[in-house]
mmCIF file of C-alpha atoms in Angstrom:
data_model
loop_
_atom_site.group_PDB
_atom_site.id
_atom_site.type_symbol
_atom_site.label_atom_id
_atom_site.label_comp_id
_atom_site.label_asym_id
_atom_site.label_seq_id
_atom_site.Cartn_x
_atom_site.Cartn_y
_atom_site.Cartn_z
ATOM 1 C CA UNK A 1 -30.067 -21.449 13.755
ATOM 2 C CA UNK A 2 -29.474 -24.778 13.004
ATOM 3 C CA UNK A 3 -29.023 -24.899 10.042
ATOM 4 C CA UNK A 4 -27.209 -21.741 9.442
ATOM 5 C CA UNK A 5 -24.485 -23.321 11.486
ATOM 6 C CA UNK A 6 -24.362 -26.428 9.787
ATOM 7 C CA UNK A 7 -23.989 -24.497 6.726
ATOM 8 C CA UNK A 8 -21.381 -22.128 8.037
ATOM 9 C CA UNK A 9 -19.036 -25.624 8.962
ATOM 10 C CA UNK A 10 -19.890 -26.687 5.317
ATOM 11 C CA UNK A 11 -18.355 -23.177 4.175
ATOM 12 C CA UNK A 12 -15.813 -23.638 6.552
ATOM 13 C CA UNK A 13 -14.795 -27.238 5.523
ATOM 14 C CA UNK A 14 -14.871 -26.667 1.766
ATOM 15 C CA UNK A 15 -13.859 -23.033 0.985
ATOM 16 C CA UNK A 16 -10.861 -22.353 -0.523
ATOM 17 C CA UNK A 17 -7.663 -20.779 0.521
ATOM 18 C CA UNK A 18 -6.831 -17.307 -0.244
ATOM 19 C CA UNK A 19 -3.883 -17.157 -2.464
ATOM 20 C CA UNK A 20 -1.102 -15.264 -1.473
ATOM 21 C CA UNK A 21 0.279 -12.811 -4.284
ATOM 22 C CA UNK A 22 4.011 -12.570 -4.982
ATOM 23 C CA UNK A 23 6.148 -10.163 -3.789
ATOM 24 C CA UNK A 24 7.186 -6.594 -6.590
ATOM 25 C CA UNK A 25 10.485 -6.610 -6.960
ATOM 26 C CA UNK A 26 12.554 -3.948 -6.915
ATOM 27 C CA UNK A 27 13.199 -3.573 -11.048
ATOM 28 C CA UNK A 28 9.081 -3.870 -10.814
ATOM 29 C CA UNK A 29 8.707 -0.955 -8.737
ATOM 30 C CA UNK A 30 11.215 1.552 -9.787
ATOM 31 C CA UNK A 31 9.188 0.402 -13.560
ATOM 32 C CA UNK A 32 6.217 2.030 -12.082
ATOM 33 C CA UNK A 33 7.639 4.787 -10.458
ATOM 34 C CA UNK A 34 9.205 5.787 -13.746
ATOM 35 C CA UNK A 35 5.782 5.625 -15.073
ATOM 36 C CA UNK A 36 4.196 8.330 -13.542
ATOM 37 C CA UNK A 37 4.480 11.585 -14.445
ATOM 38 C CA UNK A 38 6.018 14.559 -12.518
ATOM 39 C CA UNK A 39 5.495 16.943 -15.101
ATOM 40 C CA UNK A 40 2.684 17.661 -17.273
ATOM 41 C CA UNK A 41 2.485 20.644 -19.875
ATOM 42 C CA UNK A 42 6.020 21.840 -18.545
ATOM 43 C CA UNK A 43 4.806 22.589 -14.902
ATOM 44 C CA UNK A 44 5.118 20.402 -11.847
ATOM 45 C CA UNK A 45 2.753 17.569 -11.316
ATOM 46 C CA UNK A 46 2.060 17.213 -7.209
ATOM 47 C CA UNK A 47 -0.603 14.694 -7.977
ATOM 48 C CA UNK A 48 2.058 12.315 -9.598
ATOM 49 C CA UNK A 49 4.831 13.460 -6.996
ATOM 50 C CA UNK A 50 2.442 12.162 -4.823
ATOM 51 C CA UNK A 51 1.737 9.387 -6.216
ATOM 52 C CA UNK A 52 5.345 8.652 -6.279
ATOM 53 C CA UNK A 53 5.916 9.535 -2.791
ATOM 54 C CA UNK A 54 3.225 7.066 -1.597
ATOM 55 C CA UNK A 55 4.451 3.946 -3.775
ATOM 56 C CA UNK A 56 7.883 4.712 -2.410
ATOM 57 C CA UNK A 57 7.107 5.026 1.313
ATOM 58 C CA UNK A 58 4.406 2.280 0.925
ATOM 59 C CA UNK A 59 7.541 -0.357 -0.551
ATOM 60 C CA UNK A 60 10.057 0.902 1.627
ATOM 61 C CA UNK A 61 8.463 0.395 4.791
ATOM 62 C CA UNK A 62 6.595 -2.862 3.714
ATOM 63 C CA UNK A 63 2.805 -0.803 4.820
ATOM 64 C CA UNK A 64 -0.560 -2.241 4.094
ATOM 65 C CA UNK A 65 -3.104 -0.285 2.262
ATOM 66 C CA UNK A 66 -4.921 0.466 5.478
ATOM 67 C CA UNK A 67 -1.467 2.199 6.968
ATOM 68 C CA UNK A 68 -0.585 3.971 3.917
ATOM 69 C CA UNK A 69 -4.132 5.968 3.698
ATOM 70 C CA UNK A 70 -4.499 6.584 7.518
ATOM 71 C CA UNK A 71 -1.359 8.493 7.126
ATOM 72 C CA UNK A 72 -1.423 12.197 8.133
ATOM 73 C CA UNK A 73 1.403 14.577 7.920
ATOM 74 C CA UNK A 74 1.006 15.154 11.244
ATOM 75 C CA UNK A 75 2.374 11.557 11.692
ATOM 76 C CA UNK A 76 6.023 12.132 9.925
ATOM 77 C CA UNK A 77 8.913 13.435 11.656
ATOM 78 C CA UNK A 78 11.449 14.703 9.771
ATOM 79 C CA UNK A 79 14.788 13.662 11.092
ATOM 80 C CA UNK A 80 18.709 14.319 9.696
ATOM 81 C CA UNK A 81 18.798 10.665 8.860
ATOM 82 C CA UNK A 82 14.918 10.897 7.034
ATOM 83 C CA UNK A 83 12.002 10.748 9.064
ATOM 84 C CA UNK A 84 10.097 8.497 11.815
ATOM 85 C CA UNK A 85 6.422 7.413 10.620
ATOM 86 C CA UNK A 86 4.156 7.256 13.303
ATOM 87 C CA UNK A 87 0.909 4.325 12.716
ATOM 88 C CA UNK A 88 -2.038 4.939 14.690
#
C-alpha cells in the first residue's frame, strides 16, 4: 500500500494536462450538416435526418455526449416558440 501511493503522487506530480480542444465554429458545423445525407436513392433518409437533428440540438444547446444520448423523446416538449429539453 505503500508503495502504490507513492506511485500514485508520482503519477500525480508528473502527468500531463489534458488538452482542451477548440471550439466548431459555426461555418464548421453547418459544413457537416451539409454533409450528410437526407436522401438516398430518391427516398427520405431518417437515419441522416437524425443525424442532423442530433448535431444541431447537440451545438445549439452546448450538450455533452453523455446528455445528447440519454435523451428520450419523452424528455422534449414541444412548445410555440420550439421546445423545452428536459436532462435527467
Amino acid at each position: 500500500p505503500t508503495i502504490q501511493k507513492v506511485l500514485k503522487g508520482i503519477r500525480n506530480t508528473l502527468s500531463k494536462r489534458s488538452m482542451q480542444k477548440e471550439p466548431l465554429l459555426v461555418d464548421q458545423i453547418r459544413a457537416m450538416v451539409e454533409k450528410i445525407p437526407i436522401e438516398k436513392e430518391g427516398k427520405v433518409h431518417l437515419i441522416g435526418i437524425r443525424d442532423r437533428a442530433i448535431l444541431l440540438l447537440g451545438f445549439a444547446g452546448a450538450f455533452r455526449r453523455s446528455e445528447l444520448v440519454s435523451l428520450d423523446i419523452e424528455d422534449l416538449t414541444f412548445t410555440r416558440d420550439g421546445f423545452v429539453i428536459l436532462l435527467r
